[in-house]
mmCIF file of C-alpha atoms in Angstrom:
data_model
loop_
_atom_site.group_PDB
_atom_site.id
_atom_site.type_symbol
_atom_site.label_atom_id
_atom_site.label_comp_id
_atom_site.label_asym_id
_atom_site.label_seq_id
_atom_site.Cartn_x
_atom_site.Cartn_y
_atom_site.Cartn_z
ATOM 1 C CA UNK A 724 -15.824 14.283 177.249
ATOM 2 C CA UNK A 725 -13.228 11.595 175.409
ATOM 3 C CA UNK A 726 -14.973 8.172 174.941
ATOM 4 C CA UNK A 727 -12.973 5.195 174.347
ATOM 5 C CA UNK A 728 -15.413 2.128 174.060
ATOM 6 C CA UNK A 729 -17.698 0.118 171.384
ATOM 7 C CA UNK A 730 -19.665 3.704 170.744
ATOM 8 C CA UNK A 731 -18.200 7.351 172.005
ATOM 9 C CA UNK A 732 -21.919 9.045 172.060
ATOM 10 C CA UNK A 733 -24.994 6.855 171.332
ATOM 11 C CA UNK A 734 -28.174 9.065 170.500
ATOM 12 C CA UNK A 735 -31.140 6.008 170.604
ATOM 13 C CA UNK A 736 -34.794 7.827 169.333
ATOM 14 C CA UNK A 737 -33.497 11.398 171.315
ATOM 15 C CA UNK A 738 -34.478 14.538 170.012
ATOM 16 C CA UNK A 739 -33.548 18.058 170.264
ATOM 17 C CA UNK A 740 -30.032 17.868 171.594
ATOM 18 C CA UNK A 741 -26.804 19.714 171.470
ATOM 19 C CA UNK A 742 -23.665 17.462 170.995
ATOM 20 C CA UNK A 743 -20.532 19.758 170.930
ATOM 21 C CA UNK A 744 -17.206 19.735 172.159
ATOM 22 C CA UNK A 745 -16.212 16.031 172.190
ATOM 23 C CA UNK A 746 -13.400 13.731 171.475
ATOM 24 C CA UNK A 747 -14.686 10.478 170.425
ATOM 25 C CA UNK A 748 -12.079 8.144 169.149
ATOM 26 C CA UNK A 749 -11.182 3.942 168.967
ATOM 27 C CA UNK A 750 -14.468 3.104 169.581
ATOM 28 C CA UNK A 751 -16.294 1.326 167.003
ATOM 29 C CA UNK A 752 -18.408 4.247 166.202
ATOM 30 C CA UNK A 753 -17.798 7.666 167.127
ATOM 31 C CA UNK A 754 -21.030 9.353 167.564
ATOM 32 C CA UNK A 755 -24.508 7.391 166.722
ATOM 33 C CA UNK A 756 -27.450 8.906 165.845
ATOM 34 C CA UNK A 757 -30.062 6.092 165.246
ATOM 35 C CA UNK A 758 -34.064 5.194 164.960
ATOM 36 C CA UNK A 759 -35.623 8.273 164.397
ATOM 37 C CA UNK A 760 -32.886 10.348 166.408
ATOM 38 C CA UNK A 761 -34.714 13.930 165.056
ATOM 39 C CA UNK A 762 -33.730 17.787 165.112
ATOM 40 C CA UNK A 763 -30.448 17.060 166.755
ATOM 41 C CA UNK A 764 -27.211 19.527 166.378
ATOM 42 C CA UNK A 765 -23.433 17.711 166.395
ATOM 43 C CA UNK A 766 -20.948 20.327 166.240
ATOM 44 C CA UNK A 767 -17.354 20.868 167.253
ATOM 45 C CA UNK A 768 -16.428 17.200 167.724
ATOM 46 C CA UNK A 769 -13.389 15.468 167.048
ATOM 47 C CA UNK A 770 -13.802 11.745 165.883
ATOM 48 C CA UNK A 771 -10.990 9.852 165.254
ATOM 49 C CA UNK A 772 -9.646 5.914 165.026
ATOM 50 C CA UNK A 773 -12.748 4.685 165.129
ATOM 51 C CA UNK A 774 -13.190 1.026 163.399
ATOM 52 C CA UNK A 775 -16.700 2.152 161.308
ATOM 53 C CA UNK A 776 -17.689 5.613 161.213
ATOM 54 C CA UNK A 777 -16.627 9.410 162.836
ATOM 55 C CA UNK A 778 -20.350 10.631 162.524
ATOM 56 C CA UNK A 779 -22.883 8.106 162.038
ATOM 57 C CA UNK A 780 -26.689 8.774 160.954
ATOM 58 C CA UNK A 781 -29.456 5.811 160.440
ATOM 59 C CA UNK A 782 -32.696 6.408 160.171
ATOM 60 C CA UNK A 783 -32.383 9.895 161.389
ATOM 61 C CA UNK A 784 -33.556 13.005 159.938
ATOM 62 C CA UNK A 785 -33.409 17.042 160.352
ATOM 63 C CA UNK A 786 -30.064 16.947 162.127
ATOM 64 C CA UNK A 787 -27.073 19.418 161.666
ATOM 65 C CA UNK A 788 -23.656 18.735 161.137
ATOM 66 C CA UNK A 789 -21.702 21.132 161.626
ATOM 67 C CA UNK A 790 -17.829 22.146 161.617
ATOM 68 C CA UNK A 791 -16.608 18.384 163.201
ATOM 69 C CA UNK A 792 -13.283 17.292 162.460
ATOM 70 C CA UNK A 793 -13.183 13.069 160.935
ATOM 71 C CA UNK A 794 -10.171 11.565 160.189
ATOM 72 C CA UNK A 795 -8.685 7.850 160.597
ATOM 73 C CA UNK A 796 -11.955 6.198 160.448
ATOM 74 C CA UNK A 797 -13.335 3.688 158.044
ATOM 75 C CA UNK A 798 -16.097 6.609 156.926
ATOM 76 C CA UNK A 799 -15.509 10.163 157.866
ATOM 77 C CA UNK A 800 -19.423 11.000 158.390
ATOM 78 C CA UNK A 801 -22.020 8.498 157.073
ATOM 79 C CA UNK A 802 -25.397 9.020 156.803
ATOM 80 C CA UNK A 803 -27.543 5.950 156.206
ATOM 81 C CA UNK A 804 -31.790 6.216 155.137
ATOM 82 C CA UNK A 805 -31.488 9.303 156.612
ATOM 83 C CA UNK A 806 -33.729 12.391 155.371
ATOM 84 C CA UNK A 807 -33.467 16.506 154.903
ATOM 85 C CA UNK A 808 -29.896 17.156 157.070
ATOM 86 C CA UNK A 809 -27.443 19.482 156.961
ATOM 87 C CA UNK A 810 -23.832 18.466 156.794
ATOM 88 C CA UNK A 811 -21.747 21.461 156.504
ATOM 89 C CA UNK A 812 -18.029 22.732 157.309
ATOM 90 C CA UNK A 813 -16.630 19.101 158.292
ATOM 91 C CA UNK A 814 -13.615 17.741 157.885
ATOM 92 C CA UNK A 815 -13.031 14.228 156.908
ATOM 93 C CA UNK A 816 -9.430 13.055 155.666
ATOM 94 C CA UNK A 817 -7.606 10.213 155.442
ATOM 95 C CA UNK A 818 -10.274 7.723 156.520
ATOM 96 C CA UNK A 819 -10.469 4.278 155.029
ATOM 97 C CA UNK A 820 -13.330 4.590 152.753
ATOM 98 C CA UNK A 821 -15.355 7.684 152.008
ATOM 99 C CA UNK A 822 -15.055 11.107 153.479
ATOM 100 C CA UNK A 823 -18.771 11.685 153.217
ATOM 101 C CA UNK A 824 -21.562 9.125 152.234
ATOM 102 C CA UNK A 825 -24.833 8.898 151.587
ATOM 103 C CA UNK A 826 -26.610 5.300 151.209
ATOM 104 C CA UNK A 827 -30.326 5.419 150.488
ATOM 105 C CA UNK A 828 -30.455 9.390 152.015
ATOM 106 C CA UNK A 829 -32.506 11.837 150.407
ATOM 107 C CA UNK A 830 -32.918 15.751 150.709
ATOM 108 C CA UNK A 831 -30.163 16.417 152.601
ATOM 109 C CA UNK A 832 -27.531 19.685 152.469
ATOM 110 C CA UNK A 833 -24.114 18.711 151.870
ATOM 111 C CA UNK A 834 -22.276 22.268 151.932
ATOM 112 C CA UNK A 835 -18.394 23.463 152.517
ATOM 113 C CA UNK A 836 -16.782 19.828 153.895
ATOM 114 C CA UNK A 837 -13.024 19.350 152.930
ATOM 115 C CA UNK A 838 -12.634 15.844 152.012
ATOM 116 C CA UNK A 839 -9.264 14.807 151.369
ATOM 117 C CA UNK A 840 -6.966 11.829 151.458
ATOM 118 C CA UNK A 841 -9.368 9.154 151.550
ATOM 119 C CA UNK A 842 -9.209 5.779 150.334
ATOM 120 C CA UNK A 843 -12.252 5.829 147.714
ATOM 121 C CA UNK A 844 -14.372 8.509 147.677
ATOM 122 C CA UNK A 845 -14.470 12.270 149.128
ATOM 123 C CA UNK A 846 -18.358 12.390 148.749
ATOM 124 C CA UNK A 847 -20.032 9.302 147.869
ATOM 125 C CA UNK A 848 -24.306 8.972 147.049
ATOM 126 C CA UNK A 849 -25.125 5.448 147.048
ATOM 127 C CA UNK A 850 -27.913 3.483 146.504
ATOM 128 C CA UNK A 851 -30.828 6.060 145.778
ATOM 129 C CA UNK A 852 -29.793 8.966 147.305
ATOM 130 C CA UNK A 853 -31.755 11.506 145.655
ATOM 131 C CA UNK A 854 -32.385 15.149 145.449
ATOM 132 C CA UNK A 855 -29.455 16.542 147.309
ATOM 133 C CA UNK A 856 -27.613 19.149 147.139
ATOM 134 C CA UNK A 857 -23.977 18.805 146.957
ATOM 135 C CA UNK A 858 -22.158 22.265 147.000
ATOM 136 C CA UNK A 859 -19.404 24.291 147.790
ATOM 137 C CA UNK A 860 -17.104 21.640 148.652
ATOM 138 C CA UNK A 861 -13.675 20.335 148.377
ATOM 139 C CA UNK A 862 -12.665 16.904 147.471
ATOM 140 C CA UNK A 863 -8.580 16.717 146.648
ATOM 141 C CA UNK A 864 -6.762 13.567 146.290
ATOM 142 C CA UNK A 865 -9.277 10.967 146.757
ATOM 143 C CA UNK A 866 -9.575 8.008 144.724
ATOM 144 C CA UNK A 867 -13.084 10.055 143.287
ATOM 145 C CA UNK A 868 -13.544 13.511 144.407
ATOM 146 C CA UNK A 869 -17.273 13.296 144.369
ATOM 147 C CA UNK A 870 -19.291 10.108 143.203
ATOM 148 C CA UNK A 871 -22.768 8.986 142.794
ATOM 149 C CA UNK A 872 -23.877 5.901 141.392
ATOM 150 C CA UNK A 873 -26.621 3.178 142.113
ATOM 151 C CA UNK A 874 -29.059 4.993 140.822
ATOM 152 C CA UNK A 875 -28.520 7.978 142.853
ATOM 153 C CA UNK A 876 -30.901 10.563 140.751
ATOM 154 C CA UNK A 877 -32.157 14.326 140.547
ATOM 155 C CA UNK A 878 -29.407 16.012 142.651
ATOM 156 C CA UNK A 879 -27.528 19.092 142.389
ATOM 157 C CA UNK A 880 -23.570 19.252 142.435
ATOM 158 C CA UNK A 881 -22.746 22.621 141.749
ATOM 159 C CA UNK A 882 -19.550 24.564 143.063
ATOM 160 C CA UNK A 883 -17.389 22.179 144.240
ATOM 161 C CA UNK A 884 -14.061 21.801 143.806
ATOM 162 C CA UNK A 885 -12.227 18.232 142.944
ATOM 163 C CA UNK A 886 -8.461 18.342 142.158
ATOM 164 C CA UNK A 887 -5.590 15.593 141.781
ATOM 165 C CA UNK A 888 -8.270 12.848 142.139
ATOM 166 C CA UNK A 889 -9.183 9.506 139.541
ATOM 167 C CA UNK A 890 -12.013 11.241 138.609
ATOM 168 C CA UNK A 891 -12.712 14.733 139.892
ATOM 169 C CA UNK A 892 -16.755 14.135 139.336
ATOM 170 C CA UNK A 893 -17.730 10.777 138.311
ATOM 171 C CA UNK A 894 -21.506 9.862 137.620
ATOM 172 C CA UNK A 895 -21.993 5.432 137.309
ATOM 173 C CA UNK A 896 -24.473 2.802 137.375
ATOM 174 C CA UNK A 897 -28.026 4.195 136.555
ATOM 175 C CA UNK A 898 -27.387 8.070 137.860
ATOM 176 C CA UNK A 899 -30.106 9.818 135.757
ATOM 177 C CA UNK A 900 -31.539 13.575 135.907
ATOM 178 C CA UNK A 901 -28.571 15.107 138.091
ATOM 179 C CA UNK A 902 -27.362 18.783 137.553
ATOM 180 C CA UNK A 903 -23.354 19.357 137.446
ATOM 181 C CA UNK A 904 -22.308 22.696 137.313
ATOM 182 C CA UNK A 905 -19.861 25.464 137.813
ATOM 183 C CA UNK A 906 -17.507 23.243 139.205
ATOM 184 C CA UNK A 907 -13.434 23.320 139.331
ATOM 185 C CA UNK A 908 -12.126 20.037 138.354
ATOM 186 C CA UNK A 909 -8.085 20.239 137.778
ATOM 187 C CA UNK A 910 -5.345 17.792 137.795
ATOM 188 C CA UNK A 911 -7.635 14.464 137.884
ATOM 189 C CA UNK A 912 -5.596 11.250 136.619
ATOM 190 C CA UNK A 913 -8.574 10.022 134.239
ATOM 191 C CA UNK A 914 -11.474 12.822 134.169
ATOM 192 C CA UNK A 915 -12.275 16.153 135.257
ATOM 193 C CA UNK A 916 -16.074 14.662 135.334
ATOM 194 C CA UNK A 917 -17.150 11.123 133.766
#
């Protein structure tokens, strides 16, 4: 299926679907997940050119994300108040913003993305996203590799690697009780993690 309109797949309060397979690109959003859009899987799309997100999440919880490609976009995949998802072996490069971000999500599994070549941030928690986990990834050549701030607190970021960044891992603006470890951060401009 290739979409080419104000939203490539629209998921509206729908549960327990299978969204694989699809080319969604210039629309305004890719694919939509919205309103208590539960226990979904979105895997194997391609989202491209689209004017806000690839992959977009609000108010949507216990979804996977899995292995979609996310490039050219303002975010790559964006999950907004959204609770206890998976996001795992995407890729989301050269988009606008942020490969990856999280805005007032908790409890969700970010795992083995490759962000690269975006604007600001590879992985970005925003605005009280707490207790994630944040592993395994790769963030290269970013403005930040991997950023939380806004009094994102009590998350994990451990195994991820963030080279020929800013910052590789940068912590800002009220982050408190996070855990950063075993990571690989080489080549940054300013710090390896701030």
């Amino acid at each position: 299926y290739t979409a080419s309109y104000n939203y490539g797949i629209y998921l509206y309060s729908s549960n327990n679907n299978t969204v694989t397979g699809n080319t969604c690109n210039n629309n305004n959003y890719g694919i939509v997940l919205i309103t208590s859009s539960n226990n979904n899987t979105v895997t194997g799309n391609t989202c491209n050119n689209n004017n806000n997100s690839g992959i977009d999440l609000s108010s949507s919880n216990n979804n996977t994300i899995t292995g979609n490609t996310c490039y050219s976009n303002n975010y790559g995949i964006n999950l907004s108040s959204s609770n206890h998802n998976t996001v795992t072996g995407n890729t989301c490069n050269n988009n606008n913003n942020d490969g990856i971000k999280l805005s007032s999500s908790s409890y969700n599994t970010i795992t083995g993305n490759t962000c690269y070549n975006n604007n600001t941030n590879g992985i970005y928690l925003y605005s009280s996203s707490d207790n994630n986990t944040v592993t395994g990834n790769t963030c290269d050549n970013n403005s930040y590799g991997i950023l939380l701030a806004s009094s994102s607190s009590n998350n994990t970021v451990t195994g991820n690697t963030c080279n020929n960044n800013n910052d590789g891992i940068r912590l800002a603006s009220s982050t408190s009780y996070n855990t950063i470890t075993g990571n690989t951060c080489n080549n940054n401009y300013a710090c390896g993690i701030d």
